[in-house]
PDB file of C-alpha atoms in Angstrom:
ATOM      1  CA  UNK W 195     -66.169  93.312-122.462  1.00  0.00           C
ATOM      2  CA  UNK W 196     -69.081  91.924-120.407  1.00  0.00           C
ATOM      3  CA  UNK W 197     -69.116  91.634-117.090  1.00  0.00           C
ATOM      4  CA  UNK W 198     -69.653  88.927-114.538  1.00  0.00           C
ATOM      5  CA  UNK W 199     -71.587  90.766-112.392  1.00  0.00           C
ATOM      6  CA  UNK W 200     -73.786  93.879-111.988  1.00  0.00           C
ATOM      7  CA  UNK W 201     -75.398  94.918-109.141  1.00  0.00           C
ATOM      8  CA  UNK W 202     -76.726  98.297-110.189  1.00  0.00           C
ATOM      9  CA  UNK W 203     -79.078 100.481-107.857  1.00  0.00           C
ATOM     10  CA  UNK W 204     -79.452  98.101-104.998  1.00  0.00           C
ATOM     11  CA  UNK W 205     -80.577  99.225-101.734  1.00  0.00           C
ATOM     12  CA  UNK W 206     -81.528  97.574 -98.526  1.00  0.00           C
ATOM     13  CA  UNK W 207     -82.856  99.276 -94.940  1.00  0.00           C
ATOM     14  CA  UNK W 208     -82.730  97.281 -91.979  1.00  0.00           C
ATOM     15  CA  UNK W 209     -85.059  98.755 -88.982  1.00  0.00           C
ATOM     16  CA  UNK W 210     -84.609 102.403 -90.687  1.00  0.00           C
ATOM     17  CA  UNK W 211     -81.269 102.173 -91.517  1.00  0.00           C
ATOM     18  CA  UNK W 212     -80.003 102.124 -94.773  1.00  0.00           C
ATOM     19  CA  UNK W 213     -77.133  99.712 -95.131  1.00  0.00           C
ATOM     20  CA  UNK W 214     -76.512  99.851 -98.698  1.00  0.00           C
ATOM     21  CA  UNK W 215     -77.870 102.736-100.620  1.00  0.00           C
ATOM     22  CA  UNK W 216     -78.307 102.950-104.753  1.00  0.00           C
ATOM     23  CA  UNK W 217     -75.114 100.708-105.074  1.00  0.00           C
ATOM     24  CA  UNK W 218     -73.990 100.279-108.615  1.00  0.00           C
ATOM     25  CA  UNK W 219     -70.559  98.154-108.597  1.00  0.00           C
ATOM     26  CA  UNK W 220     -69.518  95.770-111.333  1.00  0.00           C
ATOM     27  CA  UNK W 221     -66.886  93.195-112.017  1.00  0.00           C
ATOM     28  CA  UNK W 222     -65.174  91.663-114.823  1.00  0.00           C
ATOM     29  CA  UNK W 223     -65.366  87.937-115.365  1.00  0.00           C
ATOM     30  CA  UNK W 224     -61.489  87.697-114.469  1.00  0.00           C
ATOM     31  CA  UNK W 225     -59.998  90.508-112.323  1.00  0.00           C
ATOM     32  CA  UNK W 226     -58.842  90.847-109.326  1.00  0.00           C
ATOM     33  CA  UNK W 227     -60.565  93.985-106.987  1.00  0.00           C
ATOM     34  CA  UNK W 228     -60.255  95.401-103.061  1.00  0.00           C
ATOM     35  CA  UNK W 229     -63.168  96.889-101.246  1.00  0.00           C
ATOM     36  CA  UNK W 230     -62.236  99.473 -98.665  1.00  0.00           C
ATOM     37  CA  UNK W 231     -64.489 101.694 -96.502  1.00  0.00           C
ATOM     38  CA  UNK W 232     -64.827 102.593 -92.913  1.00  0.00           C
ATOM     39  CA  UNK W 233     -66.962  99.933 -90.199  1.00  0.00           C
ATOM     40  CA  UNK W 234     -70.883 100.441 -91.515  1.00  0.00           C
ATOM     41  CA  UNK W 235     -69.903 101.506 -95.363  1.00  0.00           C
ATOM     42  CA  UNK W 236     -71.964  98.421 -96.576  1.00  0.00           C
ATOM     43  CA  UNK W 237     -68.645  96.035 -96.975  1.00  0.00           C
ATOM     44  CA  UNK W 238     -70.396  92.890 -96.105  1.00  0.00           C
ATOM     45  CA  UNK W 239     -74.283  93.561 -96.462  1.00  0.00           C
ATOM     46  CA  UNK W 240     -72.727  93.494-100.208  1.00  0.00           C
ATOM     47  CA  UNK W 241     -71.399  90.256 -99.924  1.00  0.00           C
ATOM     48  CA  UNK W 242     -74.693  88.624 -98.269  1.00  0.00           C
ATOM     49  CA  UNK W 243     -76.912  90.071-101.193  1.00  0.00           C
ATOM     50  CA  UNK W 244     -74.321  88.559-103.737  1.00  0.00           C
ATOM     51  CA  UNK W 245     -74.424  85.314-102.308  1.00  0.00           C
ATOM     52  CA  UNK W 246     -78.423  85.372-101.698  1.00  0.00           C
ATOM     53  CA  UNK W 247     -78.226  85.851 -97.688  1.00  0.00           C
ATOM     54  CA  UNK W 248     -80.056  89.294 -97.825  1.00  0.00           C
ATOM     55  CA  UNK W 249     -82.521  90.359-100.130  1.00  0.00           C
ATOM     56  CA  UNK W 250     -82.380  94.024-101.306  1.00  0.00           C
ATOM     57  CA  UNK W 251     -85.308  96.337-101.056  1.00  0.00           C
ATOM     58  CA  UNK W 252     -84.984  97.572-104.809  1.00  0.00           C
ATOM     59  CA  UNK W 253     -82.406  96.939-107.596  1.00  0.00           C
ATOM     60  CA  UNK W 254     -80.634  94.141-110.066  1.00  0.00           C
ATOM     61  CA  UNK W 255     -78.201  92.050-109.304  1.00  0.00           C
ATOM     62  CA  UNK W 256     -77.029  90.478-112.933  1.00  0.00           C
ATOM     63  CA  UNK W 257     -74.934  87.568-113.437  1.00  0.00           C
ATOM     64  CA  UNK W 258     -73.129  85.722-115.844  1.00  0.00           C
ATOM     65  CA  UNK W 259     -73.472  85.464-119.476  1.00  0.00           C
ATOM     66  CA  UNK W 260     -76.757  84.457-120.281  1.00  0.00           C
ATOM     67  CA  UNK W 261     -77.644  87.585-117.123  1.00  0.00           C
ATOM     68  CA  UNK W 262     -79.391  85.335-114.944  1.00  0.00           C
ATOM     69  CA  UNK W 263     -81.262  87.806-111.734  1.00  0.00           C
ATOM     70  CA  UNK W 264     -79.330  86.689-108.916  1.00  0.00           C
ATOM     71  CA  UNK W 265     -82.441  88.304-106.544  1.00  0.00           C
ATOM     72  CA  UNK W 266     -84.657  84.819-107.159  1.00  0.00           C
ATOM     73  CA  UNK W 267     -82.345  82.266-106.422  1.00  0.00           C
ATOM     74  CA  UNK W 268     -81.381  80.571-103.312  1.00  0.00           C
ATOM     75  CA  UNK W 269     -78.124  80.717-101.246  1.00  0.00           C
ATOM     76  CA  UNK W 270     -77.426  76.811-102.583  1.00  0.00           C
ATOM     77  CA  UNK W 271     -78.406  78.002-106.614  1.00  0.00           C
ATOM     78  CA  UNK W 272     -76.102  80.709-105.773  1.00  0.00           C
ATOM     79  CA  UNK W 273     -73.611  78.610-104.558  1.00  0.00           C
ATOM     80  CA  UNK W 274     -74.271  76.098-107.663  1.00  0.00           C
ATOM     81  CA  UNK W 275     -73.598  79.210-110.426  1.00  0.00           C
ATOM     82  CA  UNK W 276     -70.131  79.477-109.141  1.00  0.00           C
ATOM     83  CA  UNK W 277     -69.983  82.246-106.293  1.00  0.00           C
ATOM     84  CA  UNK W 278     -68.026  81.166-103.396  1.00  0.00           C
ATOM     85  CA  UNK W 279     -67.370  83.401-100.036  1.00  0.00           C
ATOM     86  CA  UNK W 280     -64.524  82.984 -97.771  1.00  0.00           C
ATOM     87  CA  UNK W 281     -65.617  84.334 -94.197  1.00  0.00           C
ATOM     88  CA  UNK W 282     -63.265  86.182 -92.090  1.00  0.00           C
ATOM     89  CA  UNK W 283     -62.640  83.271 -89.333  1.00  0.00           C
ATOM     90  CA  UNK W 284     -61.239  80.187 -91.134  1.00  0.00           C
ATOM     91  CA  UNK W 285     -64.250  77.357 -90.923  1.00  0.00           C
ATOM     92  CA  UNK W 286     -62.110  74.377 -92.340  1.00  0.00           C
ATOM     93  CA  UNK W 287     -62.742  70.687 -90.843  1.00  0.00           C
ATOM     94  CA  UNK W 288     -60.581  70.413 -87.695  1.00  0.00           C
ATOM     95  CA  UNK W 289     -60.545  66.737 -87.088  1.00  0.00           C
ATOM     96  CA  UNK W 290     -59.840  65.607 -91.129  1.00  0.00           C
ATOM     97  CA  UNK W 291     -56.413  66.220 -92.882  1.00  0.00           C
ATOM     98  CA  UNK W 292     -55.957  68.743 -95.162  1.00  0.00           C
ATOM     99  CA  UNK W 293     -56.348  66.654 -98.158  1.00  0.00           C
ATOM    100  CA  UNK W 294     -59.612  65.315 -97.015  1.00  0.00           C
ATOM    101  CA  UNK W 295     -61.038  68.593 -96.455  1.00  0.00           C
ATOM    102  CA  UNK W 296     -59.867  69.547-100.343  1.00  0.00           C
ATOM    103  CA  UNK W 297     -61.601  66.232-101.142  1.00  0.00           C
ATOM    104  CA  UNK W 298     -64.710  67.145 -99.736  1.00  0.00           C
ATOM    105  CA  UNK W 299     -64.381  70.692-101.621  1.00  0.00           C
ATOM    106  CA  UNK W 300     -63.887  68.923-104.754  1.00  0.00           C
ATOM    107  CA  UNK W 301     -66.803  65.895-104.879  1.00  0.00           C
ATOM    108  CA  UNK W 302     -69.242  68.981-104.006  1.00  0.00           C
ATOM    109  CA  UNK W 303     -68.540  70.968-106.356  1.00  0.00           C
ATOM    110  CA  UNK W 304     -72.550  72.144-107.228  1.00  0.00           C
ATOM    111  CA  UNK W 305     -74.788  70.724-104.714  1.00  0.00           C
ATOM    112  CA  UNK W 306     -74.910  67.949-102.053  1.00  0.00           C
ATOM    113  CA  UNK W 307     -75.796  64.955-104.392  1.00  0.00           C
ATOM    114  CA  UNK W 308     -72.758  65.419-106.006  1.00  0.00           C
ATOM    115  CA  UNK W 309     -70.634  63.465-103.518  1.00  0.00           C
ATOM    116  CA  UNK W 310     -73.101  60.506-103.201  1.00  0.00           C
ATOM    117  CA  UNK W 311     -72.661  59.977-107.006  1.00  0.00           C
ATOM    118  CA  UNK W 312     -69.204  61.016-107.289  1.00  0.00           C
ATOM    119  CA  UNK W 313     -66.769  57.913-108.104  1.00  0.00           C
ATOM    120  CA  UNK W 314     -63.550  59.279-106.850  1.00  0.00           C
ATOM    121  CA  UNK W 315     -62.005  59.746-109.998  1.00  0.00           C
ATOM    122  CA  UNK W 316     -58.217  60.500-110.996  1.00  0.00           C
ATOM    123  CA  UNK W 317     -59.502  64.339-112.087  1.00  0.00           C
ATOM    124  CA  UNK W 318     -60.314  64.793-108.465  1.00  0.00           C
ATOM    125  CA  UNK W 319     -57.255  63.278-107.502  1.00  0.00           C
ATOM    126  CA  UNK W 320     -55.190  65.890-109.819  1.00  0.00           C
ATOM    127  CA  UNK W 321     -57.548  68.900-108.845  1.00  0.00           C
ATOM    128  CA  UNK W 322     -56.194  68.239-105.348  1.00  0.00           C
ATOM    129  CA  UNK W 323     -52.675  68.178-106.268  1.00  0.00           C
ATOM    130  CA  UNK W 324     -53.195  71.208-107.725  1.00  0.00           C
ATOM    131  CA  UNK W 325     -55.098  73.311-105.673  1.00  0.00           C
ATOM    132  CA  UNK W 326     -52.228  72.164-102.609  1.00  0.00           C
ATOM    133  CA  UNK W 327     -49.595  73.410-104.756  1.00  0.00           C
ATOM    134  CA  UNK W 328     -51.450  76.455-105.706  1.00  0.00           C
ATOM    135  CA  UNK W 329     -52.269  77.383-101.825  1.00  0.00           C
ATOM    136  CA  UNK W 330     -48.663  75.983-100.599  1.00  0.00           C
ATOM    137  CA  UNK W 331     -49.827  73.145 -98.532  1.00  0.00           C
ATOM    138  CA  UNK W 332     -48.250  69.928-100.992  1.00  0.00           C
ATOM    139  CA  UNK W 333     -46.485  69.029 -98.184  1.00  0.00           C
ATOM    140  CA  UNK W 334     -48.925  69.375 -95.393  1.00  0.00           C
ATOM    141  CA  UNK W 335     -51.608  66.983 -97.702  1.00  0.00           C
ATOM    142  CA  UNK W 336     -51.850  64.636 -94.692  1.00  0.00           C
ATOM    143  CA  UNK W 337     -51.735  67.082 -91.896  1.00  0.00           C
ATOM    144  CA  UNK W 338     -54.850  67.529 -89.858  1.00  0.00           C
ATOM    145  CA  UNK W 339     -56.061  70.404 -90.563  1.00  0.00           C
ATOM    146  CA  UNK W 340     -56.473  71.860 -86.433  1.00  0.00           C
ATOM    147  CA  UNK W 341     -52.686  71.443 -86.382  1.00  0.00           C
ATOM    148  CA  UNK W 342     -52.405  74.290 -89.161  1.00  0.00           C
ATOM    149  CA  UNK W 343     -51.262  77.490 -88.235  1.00  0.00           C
ATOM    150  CA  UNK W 344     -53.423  79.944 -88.550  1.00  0.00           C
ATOM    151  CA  UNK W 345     -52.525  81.271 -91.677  1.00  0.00           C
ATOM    152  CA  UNK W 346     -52.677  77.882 -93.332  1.00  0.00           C
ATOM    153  CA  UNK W 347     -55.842  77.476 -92.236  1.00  0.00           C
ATOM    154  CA  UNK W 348     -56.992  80.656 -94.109  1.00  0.00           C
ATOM    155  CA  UNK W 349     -55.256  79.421 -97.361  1.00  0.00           C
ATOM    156  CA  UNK W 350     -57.103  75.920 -96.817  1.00  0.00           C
ATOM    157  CA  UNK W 351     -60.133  77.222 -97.280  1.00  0.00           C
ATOM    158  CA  UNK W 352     -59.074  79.559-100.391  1.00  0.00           C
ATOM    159  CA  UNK W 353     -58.034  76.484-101.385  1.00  0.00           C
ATOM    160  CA  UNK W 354     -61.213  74.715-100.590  1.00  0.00           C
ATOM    161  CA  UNK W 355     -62.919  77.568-102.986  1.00  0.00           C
ATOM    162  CA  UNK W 356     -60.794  76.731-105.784  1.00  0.00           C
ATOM    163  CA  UNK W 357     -61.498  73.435-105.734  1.00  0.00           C
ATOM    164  CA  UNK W 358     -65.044  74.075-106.617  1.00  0.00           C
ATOM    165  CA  UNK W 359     -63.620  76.118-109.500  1.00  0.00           C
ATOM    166  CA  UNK W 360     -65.559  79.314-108.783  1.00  0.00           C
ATOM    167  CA  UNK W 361     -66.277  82.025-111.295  1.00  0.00           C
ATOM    168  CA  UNK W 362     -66.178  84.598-108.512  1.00  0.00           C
ATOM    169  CA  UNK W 363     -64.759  84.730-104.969  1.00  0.00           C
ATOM    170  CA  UNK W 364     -65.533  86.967-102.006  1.00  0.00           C
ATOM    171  CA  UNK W 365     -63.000  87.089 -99.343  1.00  0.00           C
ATOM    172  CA  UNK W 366     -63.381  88.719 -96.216  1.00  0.00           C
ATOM    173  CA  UNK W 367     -60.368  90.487 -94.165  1.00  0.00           C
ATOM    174  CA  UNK W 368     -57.503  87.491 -95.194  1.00  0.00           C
ATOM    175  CA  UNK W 369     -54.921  88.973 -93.937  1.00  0.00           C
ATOM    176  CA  UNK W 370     -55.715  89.655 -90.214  1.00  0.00           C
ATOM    177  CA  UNK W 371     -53.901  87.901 -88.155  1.00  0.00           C
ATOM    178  CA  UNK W 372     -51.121  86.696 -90.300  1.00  0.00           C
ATOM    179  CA  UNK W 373     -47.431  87.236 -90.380  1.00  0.00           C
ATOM    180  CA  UNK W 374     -45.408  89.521 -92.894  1.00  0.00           C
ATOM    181  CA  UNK W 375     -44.233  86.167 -94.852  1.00  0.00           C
ATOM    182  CA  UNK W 376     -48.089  84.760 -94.840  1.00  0.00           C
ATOM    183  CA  UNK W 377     -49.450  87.377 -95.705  1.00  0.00           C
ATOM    184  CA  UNK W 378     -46.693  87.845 -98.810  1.00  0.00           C
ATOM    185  CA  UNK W 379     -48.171  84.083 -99.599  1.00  0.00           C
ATOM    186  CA  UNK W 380     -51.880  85.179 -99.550  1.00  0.00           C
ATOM    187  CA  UNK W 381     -51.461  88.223-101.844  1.00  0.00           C
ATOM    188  CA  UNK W 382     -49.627  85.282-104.460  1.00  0.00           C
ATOM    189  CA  UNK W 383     -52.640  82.827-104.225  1.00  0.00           C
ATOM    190  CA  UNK W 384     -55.055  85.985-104.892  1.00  0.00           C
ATOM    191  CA  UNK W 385     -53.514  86.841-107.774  1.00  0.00           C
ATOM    192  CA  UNK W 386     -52.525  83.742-109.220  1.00  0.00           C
ATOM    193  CA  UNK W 387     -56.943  83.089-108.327  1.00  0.00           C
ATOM    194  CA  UNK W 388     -57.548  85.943-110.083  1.00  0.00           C
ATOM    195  CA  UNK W 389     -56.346  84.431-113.717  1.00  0.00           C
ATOM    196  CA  UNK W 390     -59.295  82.059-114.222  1.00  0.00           C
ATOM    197  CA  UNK W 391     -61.906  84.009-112.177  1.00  0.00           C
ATOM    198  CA  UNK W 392     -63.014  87.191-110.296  1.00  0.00           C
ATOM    199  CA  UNK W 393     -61.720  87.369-106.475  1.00  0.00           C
ATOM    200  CA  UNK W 394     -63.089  90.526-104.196  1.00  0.00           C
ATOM    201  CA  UNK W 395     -61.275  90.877-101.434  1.00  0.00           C
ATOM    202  CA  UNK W 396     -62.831  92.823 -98.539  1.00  0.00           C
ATOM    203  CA  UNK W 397     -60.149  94.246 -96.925  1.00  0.00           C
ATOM    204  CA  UNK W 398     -59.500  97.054 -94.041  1.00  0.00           C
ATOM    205  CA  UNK W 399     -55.470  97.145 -93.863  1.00  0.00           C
ATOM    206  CA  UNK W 400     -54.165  99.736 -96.214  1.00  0.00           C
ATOM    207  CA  UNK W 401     -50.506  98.027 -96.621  1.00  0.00           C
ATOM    208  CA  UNK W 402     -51.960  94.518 -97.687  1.00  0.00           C
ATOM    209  CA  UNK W 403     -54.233  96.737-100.579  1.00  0.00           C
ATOM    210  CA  UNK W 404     -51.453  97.857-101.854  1.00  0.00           C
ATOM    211  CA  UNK W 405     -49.659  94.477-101.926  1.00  0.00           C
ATOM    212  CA  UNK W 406     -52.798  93.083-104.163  1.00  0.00           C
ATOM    213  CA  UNK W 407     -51.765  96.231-106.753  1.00  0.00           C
ATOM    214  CA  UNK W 408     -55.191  96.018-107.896  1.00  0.00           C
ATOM    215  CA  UNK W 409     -58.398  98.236-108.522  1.00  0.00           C
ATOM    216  CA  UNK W 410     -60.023  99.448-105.199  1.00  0.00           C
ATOM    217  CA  UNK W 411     -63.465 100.053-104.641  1.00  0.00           C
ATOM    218  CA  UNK W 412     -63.841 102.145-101.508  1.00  0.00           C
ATOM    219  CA  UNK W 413     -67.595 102.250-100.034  1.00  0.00           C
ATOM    220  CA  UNK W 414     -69.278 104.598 -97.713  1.00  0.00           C
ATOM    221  CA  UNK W 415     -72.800 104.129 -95.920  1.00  0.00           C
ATOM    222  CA  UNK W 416     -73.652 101.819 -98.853  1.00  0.00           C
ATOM    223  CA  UNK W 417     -72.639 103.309-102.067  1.00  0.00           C
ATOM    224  CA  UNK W 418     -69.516 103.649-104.392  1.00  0.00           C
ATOM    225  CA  UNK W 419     -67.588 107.196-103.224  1.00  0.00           C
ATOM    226  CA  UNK W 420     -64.487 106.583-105.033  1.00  0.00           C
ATOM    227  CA  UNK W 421     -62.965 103.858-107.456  1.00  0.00           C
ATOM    228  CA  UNK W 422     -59.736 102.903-109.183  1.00  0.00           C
ATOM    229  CA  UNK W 423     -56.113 102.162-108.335  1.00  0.00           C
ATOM    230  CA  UNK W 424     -55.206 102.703-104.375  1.00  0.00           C
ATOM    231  CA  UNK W 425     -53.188 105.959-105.017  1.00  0.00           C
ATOM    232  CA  UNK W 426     -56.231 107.419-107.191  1.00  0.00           C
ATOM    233  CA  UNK W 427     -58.760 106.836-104.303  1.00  0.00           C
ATOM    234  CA  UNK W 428     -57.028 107.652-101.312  1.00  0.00           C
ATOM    235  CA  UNK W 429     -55.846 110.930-102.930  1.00  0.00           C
ATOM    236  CA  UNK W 430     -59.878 112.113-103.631  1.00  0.00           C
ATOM    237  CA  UNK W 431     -60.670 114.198-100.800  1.00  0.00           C
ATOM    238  CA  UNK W 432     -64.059 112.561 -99.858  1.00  0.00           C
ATOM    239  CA  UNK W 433     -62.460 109.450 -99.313  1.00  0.00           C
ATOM    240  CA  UNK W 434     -59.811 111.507 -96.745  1.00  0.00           C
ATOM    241  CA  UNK W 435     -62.675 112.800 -95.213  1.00  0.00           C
ATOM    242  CA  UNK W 436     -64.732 109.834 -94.497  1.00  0.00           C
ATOM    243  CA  UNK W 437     -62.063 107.116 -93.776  1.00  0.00           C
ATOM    244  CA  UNK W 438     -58.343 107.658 -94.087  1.00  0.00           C
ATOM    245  CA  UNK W 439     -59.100 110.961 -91.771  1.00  0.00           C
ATOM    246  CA  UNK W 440     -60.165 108.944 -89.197  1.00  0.00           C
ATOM    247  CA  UNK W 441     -58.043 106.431 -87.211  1.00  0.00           C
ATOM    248  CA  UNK W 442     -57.970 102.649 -88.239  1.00  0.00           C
ATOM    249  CA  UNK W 443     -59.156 101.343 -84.872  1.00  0.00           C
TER     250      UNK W 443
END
């Protein structure tokens, strides 16, 4: 099968330390993976080389079928070939209602022009339908979005991905701050995201990995120690040693 993405020996120092070092991690074009590791393991100096914030020092970063070098393109071109990133804090538009801000997702799909040429047509109209019902929210379509809770918020802006119709998501930490029944929610719109394209979810609480029943990736000081389901990884003794050993402050 080929794969999505390959980032194979990539490794950046910043000021004599090495954040990520000789990472090799790959991902299927649909699948649905966790990344673990203790505070410093390289979780989200990952993330910015994927999406073109940080360039590495040495390595490949291969995407897509016709394996396009992600390394020479810009944050925007990256943004354009279909890889979206969900931060940790929610960044949805406060003041519009929650269709609006799916609207906005949707006429932008690849690049700012898009919306001043962008006749609203019925597809959009039925993308946003969608994507609601997909993320929960049909009934909150006219809510403004600062009245959300704050786990609605979080599945706005999944939501807001998925209306661009990524090929691969990055998710940072969704499930702090939610409650047992939100969270419950989130691990359903992962999964169901996970169908049509790859979703990474960087994660640090142990009980929502195990919800997401997927394959873990666990990182320490910037390389792969340990990969495969969440009972393989946390049962390999390096991986006891470096991170489940220690408390989860």
């Amino acid at each position: 099968m080929s794969m999505l993405l390959e980032v194979s020996g990539v490794s950046v120092t910043f000021d004599g330390f090495r954040a990520i070092n000789n990472l090799s991690i790959n991902f299927a074009p649909a699948e649905l993976r966790a990344i673990i590791g203790p505070n410093g393991a390289g979780k989200t100096t990952f993330m910015d080389i994927v999406t073109g914030k940080t360039k590495p020092d040495e390595g490949r970063v291969i995407w897509g079928d016709k394996n396009i070098s992600l390394l020479g393109l810009s944050e925007s071109e990256i943004v354009m070939e279909g890889i979206g990133r969900k931060f940790q804090k929610p960044t949805v538009f406060e003041a519009q209602t929650v269709r609006q801000n799916l609207a906005m997702a949707v006429r932008a799909p690849r690049g700012p022009f898009a919306v001043l040429m962008h006749k609203k047509a019925r597809r959009n109209a039925a993308r946003i339908e969608a994507v609601a019902e997909q993320i929960g929210l049909s009934d909150s379509l006219t809510r403004i979005a600062g009245q959300l809770s704050h786990g609605q918020k979080q599945w706005l802006e999944i939501g807001m991905l998925l209306a661009q119709e990524p090929r691969l998501m990055l998710v940072d930490e969704p499930a702090a701050g939610m409650t047992p029944e939100e969270r419950e929610k989130t691990t359903e719109i992962l999964k169901e995201a996970a169908k049509t394209c790859a979703v990474v979810v960087v994660e640090h609480d142990m009980e929502f990995v195990r919800r997401l029943n997927c394959k873990v990736t666990v990182l320490h000081e910037g390389a792969v120690i340990a990969e495969g389901s969440l009972d393989h990884v946390t049962a390999n003794q390096t991986v006891i040693d470096v991170y489940l050993g220690r408390s989860h402050a």
